[in-house]
PDB file of C-alpha atoms in Angstrom:
ATOM      1  CA  UNK O  25       0.000   0.000   0.000  1.00 55.00           C
ATOM      2  CA  UNK O  26       1.386   3.413  -0.909  1.00 65.00           C
ATOM      3  CA  UNK O  27       1.771   6.219   1.584  1.00 71.00           C
ATOM      4  CA  UNK O  28      -1.062   8.756   1.631  1.00 76.00           C
ATOM      5  CA  UNK O  29      -0.353  12.231   0.301  1.00 76.00           C
ATOM      6  CA  UNK O  30       0.772  14.956   2.681  1.00 81.00           C
ATOM      7  CA  UNK O  31      -1.928  17.420   3.617  1.00 84.00           C
ATOM      8  CA  UNK O  32      -2.454  20.237   1.075  1.00 88.00           C
ATOM      9  CA  UNK O  33      -1.579  23.778   2.207  1.00 90.00           C
ATOM     10  CA  UNK O  34      -5.199  25.008   2.078  1.00 93.00           C
ATOM     11  CA  UNK O  35      -6.219  22.170   4.431  1.00 92.00           C
ATOM     12  CA  UNK O  36      -3.390  23.191   6.783  1.00 93.00           C
ATOM     13  CA  UNK O  37      -4.763  26.719   6.533  1.00 94.00           C
ATOM     14  CA  UNK O  38      -8.218  25.481   7.503  1.00 93.00           C
ATOM     15  CA  UNK O  39      -6.734  23.656  10.496  1.00 94.00           C
ATOM     16  CA  UNK O  40      -4.947  26.864  11.501  1.00 95.00           C
ATOM     17  CA  UNK O  41      -8.220  28.801  11.368  1.00 93.00           C
ATOM     18  CA  UNK O  42      -9.896  26.159  13.538  1.00 89.00           C
ATOM     19  CA  UNK O  43      -6.989  26.395  16.001  1.00 93.00           C
ATOM     20  CA  UNK O  44      -7.181  30.198  16.051  1.00 93.00           C
ATOM     21  CA  UNK O  45     -10.885  29.844  16.878  1.00 90.00           C
ATOM     22  CA  UNK O  46     -10.048  27.696  19.923  1.00 89.00           C
ATOM     23  CA  UNK O  47      -9.977  24.156  18.517  1.00 90.00           C
ATOM     24  CA  UNK O  48      -6.817  22.330  19.666  1.00 94.00           C
ATOM     25  CA  UNK O  49      -4.146  22.397  16.948  1.00 96.00           C
ATOM     26  CA  UNK O  50      -3.406  18.691  16.548  1.00 96.00           C
ATOM     27  CA  UNK O  51      -7.061  17.589  16.513  1.00 95.00           C
ATOM     28  CA  UNK O  52      -7.763  20.359  13.973  1.00 94.00           C
ATOM     29  CA  UNK O  53      -4.964  19.081  11.741  1.00 96.00           C
ATOM     30  CA  UNK O  54      -6.095  15.453  12.140  1.00 95.00           C
ATOM     31  CA  UNK O  55      -9.674  16.417  11.318  1.00 93.00           C
ATOM     32  CA  UNK O  56      -8.621  18.229   8.157  1.00 94.00           C
ATOM     33  CA  UNK O  57      -6.368  15.317   7.155  1.00 95.00           C
ATOM     34  CA  UNK O  58      -9.391  13.025   7.369  1.00 94.00           C
ATOM     35  CA  UNK O  59     -11.607  15.491   5.514  1.00 92.00           C
ATOM     36  CA  UNK O  60      -9.197  15.668   2.549  1.00 93.00           C
ATOM     37  CA  UNK O  61      -8.305  11.959   2.512  1.00 92.00           C
ATOM     38  CA  UNK O  62      -9.716  10.005  -0.444  1.00 90.00           C
ATOM     39  CA  UNK O  63     -12.288   8.050   1.573  1.00 90.00           C
ATOM     40  CA  UNK O  64     -12.486  10.073   4.792  1.00 91.00           C
ATOM     41  CA  UNK O  65     -10.597   7.481   6.815  1.00 93.00           C
ATOM     42  CA  UNK O  66      -6.964   6.817   7.762  1.00 95.00           C
ATOM     43  CA  UNK O  67      -5.082   4.569  10.158  1.00 94.00           C
ATOM     44  CA  UNK O  68      -3.139   6.117  13.024  1.00 94.00           C
ATOM     45  CA  UNK O  69       0.101   5.398  11.127  1.00 93.00           C
ATOM     46  CA  UNK O  70      -1.254   7.088   8.005  1.00 94.00           C
ATOM     47  CA  UNK O  71      -2.370  10.110  10.029  1.00 96.00           C
ATOM     48  CA  UNK O  72       1.078  10.320  11.616  1.00 96.00           C
ATOM     49  CA  UNK O  73       2.683  10.240   8.166  1.00 94.00           C
ATOM     50  CA  UNK O  74       0.294  12.786   6.619  1.00 94.00           C
ATOM     51  CA  UNK O  75       0.746  15.180   9.533  1.00 95.00           C
ATOM     52  CA  UNK O  76       4.472  14.523  10.054  1.00 94.00           C
ATOM     53  CA  UNK O  77       3.949  13.833  13.766  1.00 95.00           C
ATOM     54  CA  UNK O  78       4.407  11.029  16.266  1.00 93.00           C
ATOM     55  CA  UNK O  79       1.842   8.275  16.831  1.00 89.00           C
ATOM     56  CA  UNK O  80       1.358   9.650  20.364  1.00 90.00           C
ATOM     57  CA  UNK O  81       0.257  13.011  18.955  1.00 92.00           C
ATOM     58  CA  UNK O  82      -2.204  11.220  16.678  1.00 95.00           C
ATOM     59  CA  UNK O  83      -3.545   9.158  19.566  1.00 94.00           C
ATOM     60  CA  UNK O  84      -4.434  12.236  21.601  1.00 95.00           C
ATOM     61  CA  UNK O  85      -5.913  13.998  18.576  1.00 96.00           C
ATOM     62  CA  UNK O  86      -8.212  11.158  17.537  1.00 96.00           C
ATOM     63  CA  UNK O  87      -9.282  10.593  21.139  1.00 95.00           C
ATOM     64  CA  UNK O  88     -10.344  14.258  21.289  1.00 93.00           C
ATOM     65  CA  UNK O  89     -12.138  14.008  17.924  1.00 93.00           C
ATOM     66  CA  UNK O  90     -13.918  10.832  19.052  1.00 92.00           C
ATOM     67  CA  UNK O  91     -15.151  12.612  22.174  1.00 90.00           C
ATOM     68  CA  UNK O  92     -16.713  15.330  20.006  1.00 86.00           C
ATOM     69  CA  UNK O  93     -18.192  12.808  17.579  1.00 85.00           C
ATOM     70  CA  UNK O  94     -16.088  13.906  14.610  1.00 87.00           C
ATOM     71  CA  UNK O  95     -14.499  10.489  14.104  1.00 93.00           C
ATOM     72  CA  UNK O  96     -15.171   6.885  14.936  1.00 91.00           C
ATOM     73  CA  UNK O  97     -12.949   3.839  14.952  1.00 91.00           C
ATOM     74  CA  UNK O  98     -13.520   1.236  12.249  1.00 90.00           C
ATOM     75  CA  UNK O  99     -12.041  -2.255  12.535  1.00 82.00           C
ATOM     76  CA  UNK O 100     -10.285  -3.642   9.489  1.00 76.00           C
ATOM     77  CA  UNK O 101     -10.946  -7.358   9.016  1.00 78.00           C
ATOM     78  CA  UNK O 102      -7.720  -9.343   9.107  1.00 78.00           C
ATOM     79  CA  UNK O 103      -5.698  -6.468  10.539  1.00 74.00           C
ATOM     80  CA  UNK O 104      -4.843  -5.248  14.008  1.00 78.00           C
ATOM     81  CA  UNK O 105      -4.907  -1.676  12.758  1.00 80.00           C
ATOM     82  CA  UNK O 106      -8.088   0.314  13.067  1.00 87.00           C
ATOM     83  CA  UNK O 107      -8.992   3.187  10.800  1.00 93.00           C
ATOM     84  CA  UNK O 108     -10.350   6.487  12.011  1.00 95.00           C
ATOM     85  CA  UNK O 109     -13.237   7.621   9.860  1.00 94.00           C
ATOM     86  CA  UNK O 110     -15.524  10.606   9.577  1.00 91.00           C
ATOM     87  CA  UNK O 111     -19.173   9.728  10.114  1.00 86.00           C
ATOM     88  CA  UNK O 112     -21.645  10.599   7.392  1.00 82.00           C
ATOM     89  CA  UNK O 113     -22.773  14.192   7.833  1.00 79.00           C
ATOM     90  CA  UNK O 114     -20.193  14.807  10.579  1.00 79.00           C
ATOM     91  CA  UNK O 115     -20.882  18.548  10.857  1.00 79.00           C
ATOM     92  CA  UNK O 116     -24.582  17.950  11.470  1.00 77.00           C
ATOM     93  CA  UNK O 117     -23.945  15.282  14.092  1.00 75.00           C
ATOM     94  CA  UNK O 118     -21.390  17.318  16.017  1.00 78.00           C
ATOM     95  CA  UNK O 119     -23.590  20.411  16.005  1.00 77.00           C
ATOM     96  CA  UNK O 120     -26.601  18.412  17.149  1.00 73.00           C
ATOM     97  CA  UNK O 121     -24.611  17.049  20.090  1.00 72.00           C
ATOM     98  CA  UNK O 122     -23.800  20.598  21.275  1.00 73.00           C
ATOM     99  CA  UNK O 123     -27.390  21.434  22.287  1.00 74.00           C
ATOM    100  CA  UNK O 124     -26.973  20.053  25.851  1.00 81.00           C
ATOM    101  CA  UNK O 125     -23.875  22.238  26.223  1.00 81.00           C
ATOM    102  CA  UNK O 126     -25.871  25.303  25.212  1.00 85.00           C
ATOM    103  CA  UNK O 127     -28.587  24.429  27.718  1.00 88.00           C
ATOM    104  CA  UNK O 128     -26.063  24.006  30.513  1.00 90.00           C
ATOM    105  CA  UNK O 129     -24.392  27.321  29.631  1.00 91.00           C
ATOM    106  CA  UNK O 130     -27.770  29.084  29.591  1.00 93.00           C
ATOM    107  CA  UNK O 131     -28.680  27.621  33.004  1.00 93.00           C
ATOM    108  CA  UNK O 132     -25.305  28.664  34.424  1.00 94.00           C
ATOM    109  CA  UNK O 133     -25.744  32.149  32.993  1.00 94.00           C
ATOM    110  CA  UNK O 134     -29.127  32.393  34.739  1.00 94.00           C
ATOM    111  CA  UNK O 135     -27.600  31.270  38.039  1.00 95.00           C
ATOM    112  CA  UNK O 136     -24.714  33.702  37.631  1.00 95.00           C
ATOM    113  CA  UNK O 137     -27.059  36.584  36.800  1.00 94.00           C
ATOM    114  CA  UNK O 138     -29.119  35.844  39.907  1.00 94.00           C
ATOM    115  CA  UNK O 139     -25.962  36.208  42.007  1.00 94.00           C
ATOM    116  CA  UNK O 140     -25.168  39.671  40.583  1.00 94.00           C
ATOM    117  CA  UNK O 141     -26.690  42.998  41.604  1.00 94.00           C
ATOM    118  CA  UNK O 142     -29.855  43.936  39.698  1.00 94.00           C
ATOM    119  CA  UNK O 143     -29.475  46.755  37.185  1.00 93.00           C
ATOM    120  CA  UNK O 144     -25.722  46.140  36.939  1.00 94.00           C
ATOM    121  CA  UNK O 145     -23.818  46.040  33.667  1.00 94.00           C
ATOM    122  CA  UNK O 146     -22.400  42.641  34.622  1.00 94.00           C
ATOM    123  CA  UNK O 147     -25.859  41.176  35.164  1.00 94.00           C
ATOM    124  CA  UNK O 148     -27.010  42.601  31.842  1.00 95.00           C
ATOM    125  CA  UNK O 149     -24.080  40.929  30.022  1.00 95.00           C
ATOM    126  CA  UNK O 150     -24.694  37.585  31.729  1.00 94.00           C
ATOM    127  CA  UNK O 151     -28.446  37.790  30.991  1.00 95.00           C
ATOM    128  CA  UNK O 152     -27.604  38.370  27.330  1.00 96.00           C
ATOM    129  CA  UNK O 153     -25.312  35.337  27.366  1.00 94.00           C
ATOM    130  CA  UNK O 154     -28.133  33.157  28.697  1.00 94.00           C
ATOM    131  CA  UNK O 155     -30.607  34.532  26.146  1.00 95.00           C
ATOM    132  CA  UNK O 156     -28.095  33.906  23.357  1.00 94.00           C
ATOM    133  CA  UNK O 157     -27.641  30.230  24.274  1.00 91.00           C
ATOM    134  CA  UNK O 158     -31.402  29.756  24.619  1.00 93.00           C
ATOM    135  CA  UNK O 159     -31.795  31.359  21.172  1.00 93.00           C
ATOM    136  CA  UNK O 160     -29.294  28.868  19.745  1.00 89.00           C
ATOM    137  CA  UNK O 161     -31.120  25.977  21.398  1.00 88.00           C
ATOM    138  CA  UNK O 162     -34.442  27.110  19.942  1.00 90.00           C
ATOM    139  CA  UNK O 163     -33.125  27.771  16.425  1.00 90.00           C
ATOM    140  CA  UNK O 164     -30.677  24.914  16.072  1.00 87.00           C
ATOM    141  CA  UNK O 165     -33.190  22.128  15.254  1.00 85.00           C
ATOM    142  CA  UNK O 166     -34.785  24.206  12.474  1.00 89.00           C
ATOM    143  CA  UNK O 167     -31.400  25.272  11.150  1.00 87.00           C
ATOM    144  CA  UNK O 168     -30.169  21.673  11.103  1.00 84.00           C
ATOM    145  CA  UNK O 169     -33.334  20.581   9.287  1.00 87.00           C
ATOM    146  CA  UNK O 170     -32.672  23.296   6.696  1.00 90.00           C
ATOM    147  CA  UNK O 171     -29.088  22.070   6.328  1.00 85.00           C
ATOM    148  CA  UNK O 172     -30.238  18.471   5.872  1.00 85.00           C
ATOM    149  CA  UNK O 173     -32.637  19.532   3.109  1.00 89.00           C
ATOM    150  CA  UNK O 174     -29.936  21.633   1.391  1.00 89.00           C
ATOM    151  CA  UNK O 175     -27.406  18.811   1.742  1.00 85.00           C
ATOM    152  CA  UNK O 176     -29.751  16.349   0.055  1.00 87.00           C
ATOM    153  CA  UNK O 177     -30.403  18.731  -2.866  1.00 87.00           C
ATOM    154  CA  UNK O 178     -26.829  18.382  -4.124  1.00 78.00           C
TER     155      UNK O 178
END
């Protein structure tokens, strides 16, 4: 089997943007390597080669991506090596899984606001934070339905 191609510069650029937005660097690079791979799946050794990093760095990155739901492990019959693959419609699935996080953040914002003086600028900011996360929670299902319809039109 031939070695996979190194990651294209624009994919590295996308990983850098994700990292600048707060996504950990190595998981961002691993995610983009999977996105640009021919079938959306690579072994840990292939990821290490594509990214030019150690297997330990890949291990931590795919563990993080698995936690978020961006990748899953796929057994290869007759081999001890697993492949890490993107699920179908990965962006939809990961976004859908964030709704409980938004709810928790909104609840914490409400509790924080209640602990602050009424009519204070701090309370106003925290109230807005809670309203924002509740807005996301309310709009996200409709937005994801719209995405699913648009995705299927292609």
